[in-house]
Coordinates of C-alpha atoms in Angstrom, one line a residue:
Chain A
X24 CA 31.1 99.1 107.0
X25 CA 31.5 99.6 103.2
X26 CA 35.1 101.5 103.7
X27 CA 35.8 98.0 105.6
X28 CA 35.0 95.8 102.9
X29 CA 36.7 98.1 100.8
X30 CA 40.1 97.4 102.4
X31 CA 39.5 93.8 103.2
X32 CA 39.3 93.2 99.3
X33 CA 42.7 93.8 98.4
X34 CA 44.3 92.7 101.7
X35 CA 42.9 89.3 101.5
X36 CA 43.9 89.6 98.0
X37 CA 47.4 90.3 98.8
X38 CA 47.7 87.8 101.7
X39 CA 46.7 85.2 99.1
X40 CA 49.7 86.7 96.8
X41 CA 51.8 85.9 99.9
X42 CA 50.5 82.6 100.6
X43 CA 51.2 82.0 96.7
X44 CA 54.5 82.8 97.2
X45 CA 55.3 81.1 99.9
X46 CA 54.1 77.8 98.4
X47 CA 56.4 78.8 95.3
X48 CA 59.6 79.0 97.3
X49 CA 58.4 75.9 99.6
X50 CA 57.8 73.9 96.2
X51 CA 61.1 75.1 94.8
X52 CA 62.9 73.4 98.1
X53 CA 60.7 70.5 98.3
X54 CA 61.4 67.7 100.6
X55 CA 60.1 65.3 102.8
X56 CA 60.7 67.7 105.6
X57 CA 57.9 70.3 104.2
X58 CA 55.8 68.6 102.5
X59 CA 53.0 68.8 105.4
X60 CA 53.7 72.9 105.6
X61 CA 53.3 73.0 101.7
X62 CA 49.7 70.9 101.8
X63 CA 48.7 73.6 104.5
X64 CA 49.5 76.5 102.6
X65 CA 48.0 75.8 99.6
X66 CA 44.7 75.2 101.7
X67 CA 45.4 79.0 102.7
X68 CA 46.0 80.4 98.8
X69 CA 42.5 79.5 98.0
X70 CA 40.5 80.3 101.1
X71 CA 42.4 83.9 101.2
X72 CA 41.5 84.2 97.4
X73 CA 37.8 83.2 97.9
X74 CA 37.1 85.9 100.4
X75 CA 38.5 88.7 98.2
X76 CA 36.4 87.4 95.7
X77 CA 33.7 87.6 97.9
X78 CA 34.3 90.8 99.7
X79 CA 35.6 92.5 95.8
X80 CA 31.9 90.8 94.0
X81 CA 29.5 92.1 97.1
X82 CA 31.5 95.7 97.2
X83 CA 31.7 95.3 92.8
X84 CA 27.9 94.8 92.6
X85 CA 26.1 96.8 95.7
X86 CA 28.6 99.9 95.6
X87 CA 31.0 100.5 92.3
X88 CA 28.3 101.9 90.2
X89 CA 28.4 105.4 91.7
X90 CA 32.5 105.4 91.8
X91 CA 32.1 104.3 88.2
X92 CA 30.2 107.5 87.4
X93 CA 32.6 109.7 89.1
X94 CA 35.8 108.1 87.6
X95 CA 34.3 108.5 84.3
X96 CA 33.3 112.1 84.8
X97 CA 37.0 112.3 86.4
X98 CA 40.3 113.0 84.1
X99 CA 41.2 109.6 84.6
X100 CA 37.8 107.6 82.7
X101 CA 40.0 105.0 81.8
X102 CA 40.8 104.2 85.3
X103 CA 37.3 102.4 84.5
X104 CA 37.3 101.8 81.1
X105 CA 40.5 99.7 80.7
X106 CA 41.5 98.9 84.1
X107 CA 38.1 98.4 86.2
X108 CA 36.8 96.2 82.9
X109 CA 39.9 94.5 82.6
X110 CA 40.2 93.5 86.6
X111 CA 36.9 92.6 87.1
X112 CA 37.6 89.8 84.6
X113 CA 40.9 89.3 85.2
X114 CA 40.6 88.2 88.7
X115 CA 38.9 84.9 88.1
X116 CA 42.6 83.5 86.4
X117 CA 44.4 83.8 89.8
X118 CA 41.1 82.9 91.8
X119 CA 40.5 79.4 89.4
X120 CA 44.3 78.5 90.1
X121 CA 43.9 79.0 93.9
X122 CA 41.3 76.6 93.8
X123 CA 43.4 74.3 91.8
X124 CA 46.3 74.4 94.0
X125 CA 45.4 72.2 97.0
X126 CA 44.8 69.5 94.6
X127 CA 47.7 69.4 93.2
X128 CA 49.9 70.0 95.9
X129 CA 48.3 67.5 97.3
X130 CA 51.1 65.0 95.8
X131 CA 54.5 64.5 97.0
X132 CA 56.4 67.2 95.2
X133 CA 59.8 66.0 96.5
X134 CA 59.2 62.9 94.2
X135 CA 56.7 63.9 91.5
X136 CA 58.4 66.3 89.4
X137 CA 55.5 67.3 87.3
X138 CA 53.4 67.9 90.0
X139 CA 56.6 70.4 91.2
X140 CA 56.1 72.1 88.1
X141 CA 52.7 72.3 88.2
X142 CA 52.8 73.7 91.9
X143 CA 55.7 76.4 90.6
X144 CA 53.6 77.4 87.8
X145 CA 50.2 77.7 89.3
X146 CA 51.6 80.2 92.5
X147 CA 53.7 81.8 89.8
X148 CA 50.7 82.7 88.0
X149 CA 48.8 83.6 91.1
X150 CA 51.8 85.8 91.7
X151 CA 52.1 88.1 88.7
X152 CA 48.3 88.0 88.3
X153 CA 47.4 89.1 91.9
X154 CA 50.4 91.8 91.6
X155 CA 48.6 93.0 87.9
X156 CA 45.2 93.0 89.9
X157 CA 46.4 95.0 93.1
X158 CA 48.5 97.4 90.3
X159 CA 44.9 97.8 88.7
X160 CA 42.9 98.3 92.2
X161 CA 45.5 101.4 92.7
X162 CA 44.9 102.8 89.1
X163 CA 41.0 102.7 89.6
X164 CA 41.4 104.1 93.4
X165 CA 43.7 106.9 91.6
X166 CA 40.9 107.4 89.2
X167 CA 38.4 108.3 91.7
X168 CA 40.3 110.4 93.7
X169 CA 41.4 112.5 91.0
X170 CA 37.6 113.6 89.8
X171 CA 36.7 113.9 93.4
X172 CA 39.6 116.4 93.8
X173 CA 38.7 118.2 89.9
X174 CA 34.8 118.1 91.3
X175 CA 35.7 119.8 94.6
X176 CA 38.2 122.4 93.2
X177 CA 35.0 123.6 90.2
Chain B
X5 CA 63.0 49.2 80.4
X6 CA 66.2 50.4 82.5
X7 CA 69.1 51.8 80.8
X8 CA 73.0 52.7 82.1
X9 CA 73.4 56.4 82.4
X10 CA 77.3 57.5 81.9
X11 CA 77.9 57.5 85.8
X12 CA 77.1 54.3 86.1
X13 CA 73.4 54.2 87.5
X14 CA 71.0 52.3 86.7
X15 CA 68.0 54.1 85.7
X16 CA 64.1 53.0 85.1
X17 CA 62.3 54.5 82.5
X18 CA 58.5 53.4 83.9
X19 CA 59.8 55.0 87.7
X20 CA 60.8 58.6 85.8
X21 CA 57.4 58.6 83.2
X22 CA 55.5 57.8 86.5
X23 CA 56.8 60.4 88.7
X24 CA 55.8 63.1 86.0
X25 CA 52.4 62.2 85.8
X26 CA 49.9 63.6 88.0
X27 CA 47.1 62.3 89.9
X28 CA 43.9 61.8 87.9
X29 CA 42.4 64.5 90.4
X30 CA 45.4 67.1 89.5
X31 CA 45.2 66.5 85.9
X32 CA 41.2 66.5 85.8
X33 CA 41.1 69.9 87.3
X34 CA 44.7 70.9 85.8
X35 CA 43.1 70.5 82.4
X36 CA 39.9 72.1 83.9
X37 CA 41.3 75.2 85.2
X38 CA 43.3 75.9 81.7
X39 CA 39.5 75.2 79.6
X40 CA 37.7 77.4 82.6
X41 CA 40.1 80.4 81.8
X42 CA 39.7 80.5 78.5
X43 CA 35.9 80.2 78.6
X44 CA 36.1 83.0 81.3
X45 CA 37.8 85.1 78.6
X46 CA 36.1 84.2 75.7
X47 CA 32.2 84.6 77.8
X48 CA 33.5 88.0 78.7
X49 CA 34.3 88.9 74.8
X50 CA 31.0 87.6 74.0
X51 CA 28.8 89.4 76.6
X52 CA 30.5 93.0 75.8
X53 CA 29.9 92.6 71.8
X54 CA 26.3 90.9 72.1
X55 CA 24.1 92.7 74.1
X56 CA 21.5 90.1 74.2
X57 CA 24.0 88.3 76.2
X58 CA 25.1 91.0 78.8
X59 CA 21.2 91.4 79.4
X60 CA 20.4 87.8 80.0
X61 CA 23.4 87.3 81.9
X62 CA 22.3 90.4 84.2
X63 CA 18.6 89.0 84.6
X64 CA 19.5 85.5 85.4
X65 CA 21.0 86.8 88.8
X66 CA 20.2 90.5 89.2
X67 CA 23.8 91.7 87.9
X68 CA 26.5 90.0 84.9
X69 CA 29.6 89.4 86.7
X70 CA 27.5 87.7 89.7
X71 CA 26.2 84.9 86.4
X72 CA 30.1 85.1 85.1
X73 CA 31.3 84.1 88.6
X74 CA 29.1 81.0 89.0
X75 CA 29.5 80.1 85.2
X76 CA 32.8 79.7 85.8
X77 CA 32.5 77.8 88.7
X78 CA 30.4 75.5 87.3
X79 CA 32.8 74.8 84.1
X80 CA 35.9 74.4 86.6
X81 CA 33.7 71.9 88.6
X82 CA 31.9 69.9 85.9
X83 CA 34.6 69.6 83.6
X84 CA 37.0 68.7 86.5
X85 CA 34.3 65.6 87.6
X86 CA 33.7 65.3 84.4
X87 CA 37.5 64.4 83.5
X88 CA 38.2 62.9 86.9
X89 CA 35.4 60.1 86.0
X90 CA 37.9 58.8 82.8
X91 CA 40.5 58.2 85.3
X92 CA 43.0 60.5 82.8
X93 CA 47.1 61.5 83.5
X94 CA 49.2 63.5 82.3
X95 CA 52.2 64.4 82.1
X96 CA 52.3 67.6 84.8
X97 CA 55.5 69.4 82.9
X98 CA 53.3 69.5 79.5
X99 CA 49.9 70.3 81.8
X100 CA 51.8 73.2 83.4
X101 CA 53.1 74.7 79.9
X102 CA 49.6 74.4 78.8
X103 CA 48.1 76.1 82.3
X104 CA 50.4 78.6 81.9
X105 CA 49.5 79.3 77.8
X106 CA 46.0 79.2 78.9
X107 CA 46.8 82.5 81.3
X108 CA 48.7 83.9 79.5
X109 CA 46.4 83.7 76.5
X110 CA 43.1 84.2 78.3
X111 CA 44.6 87.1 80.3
X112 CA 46.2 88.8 77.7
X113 CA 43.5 88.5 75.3
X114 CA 40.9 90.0 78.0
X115 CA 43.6 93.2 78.6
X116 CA 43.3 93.1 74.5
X117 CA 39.8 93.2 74.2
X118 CA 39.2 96.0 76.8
X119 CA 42.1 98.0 75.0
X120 CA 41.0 97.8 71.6
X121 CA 37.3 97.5 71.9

């Protein structure tokens, strides 16, 4: 069960990248004609972003502590001590703007221009923040896998 | 006021200033968000220089990120009601420069703090 959490972390993570994006390019084309499919999307960003948050702060709290002990045993002890301390902070920029989102988008982006930008900005930000994120999972992931691998070959 | 553009048209300045602005919901939480990353970064500084901190933090709800998580929370949605009450807008191209300052500032400063300290 703990390996399925594990997983369902970054994938909800990375489907609320995609959601993100796909608001972005739908904002950056908006119209009358998809204003309806933009309002529904941004509900997604959030509610994709809230169960990695979830699923990351229950695996974070209950389980990390003994992968942090092996990472920093491991060659890699900065897998924890940059990446892991950096991430666990980190994700609440991307998770705060998916929240945002719906309210914003909420307006008619084909006429509000500000609220366009706002919209383009916000996913943006969720973009290249979740990317970061996911980029540090990897690192961290790498981390323990390499002082597994130095523990079993001792 | 209305003035002539070159073309011909004729355009009004009240119609552009009001389609920049943003709702008093978007800007309340627009301006929250930008303040709630920023505290985010600046509670996480805190917390790993002031040990005090980390420990109450860690009692109030068994671990520190759990007390971070609903700290933040509770800034995005106080503030947000808390703006959304004065019936504030903005205008959302100088909101979104200042959203994306905020991130880039509170999430650059947090990879900056773990580096260096």
């Amino acid at each position: 069960m703990t390996d399925i959490i594990l997983f369902a972390h970054p994938t909800f993570g990375v489907l609320g990248i995609l959601s993100a994006l796909w608001v972005f390019v739908e904002a950056l084309n908006a119209s009358d004609s998809n204003r309806t499919r933009i309002r529904r999307m941004a509900l997604l960003v959030p509610l994709f972003m809230v169960l990695a948050w979830l699923l990351g702060g229950y695996w974070y709290v209950t389980h990390y502590g003994v992968d942090k002990a092996v990472i920093l045993n491991g060659p890699w002890p900065f897998a924890h001590d940059v990446f892991m301390e950096t991430k666990e902070h980190l994700f609440f920029v991307p998770a705060i703007l998916a929240l945002y989102l719906p309210i914003v988008a909420a307006a008619n982006l084909a006429v509000n221009r500000g609220a366009r930008t706002m919209v383009l900005v916000v996913t943006a930000l969720i973009v290249v923040n979740g990317l970061v994120i996911e980029g540090a999972g990897a690192v961290i992931n790498h981390g323990a896998k390499l002082a597994l691998i130095q523990g079993r070959s001792k | 006021m209305s003035r002539i553009t070159g073309g011909g048209t004729i355009v009004h300045e009240g119609a552009i200033r009001e389609h920049t602005l943003l709702s008093p919901a978007a800007t309340a939480f627009g301006l929250s968000a930008a303040v709630t990353i920023l505290f985010n970064t600046m509670l996480a500084c805190i917390k790993d220089s002031y040990p005090p901190v980390f420990r109450a933090m860690a009692s109030l709800t068994g671990h520190h990120w759990i007390t971070q998580s609903l700290a933040n929370l509770i800034v995005f949605v106080v503030l947000g009601v808390a703006l959304l009450i004065t019936g504030l807008r903005l205008d959302g191209n100088r909101l979104a420069a200042f959203v994306a300052v905020a991130a880039v500032v509170g999430g650059g400063g947090l990879a900056l703090w773990t580096v260096l300290f």
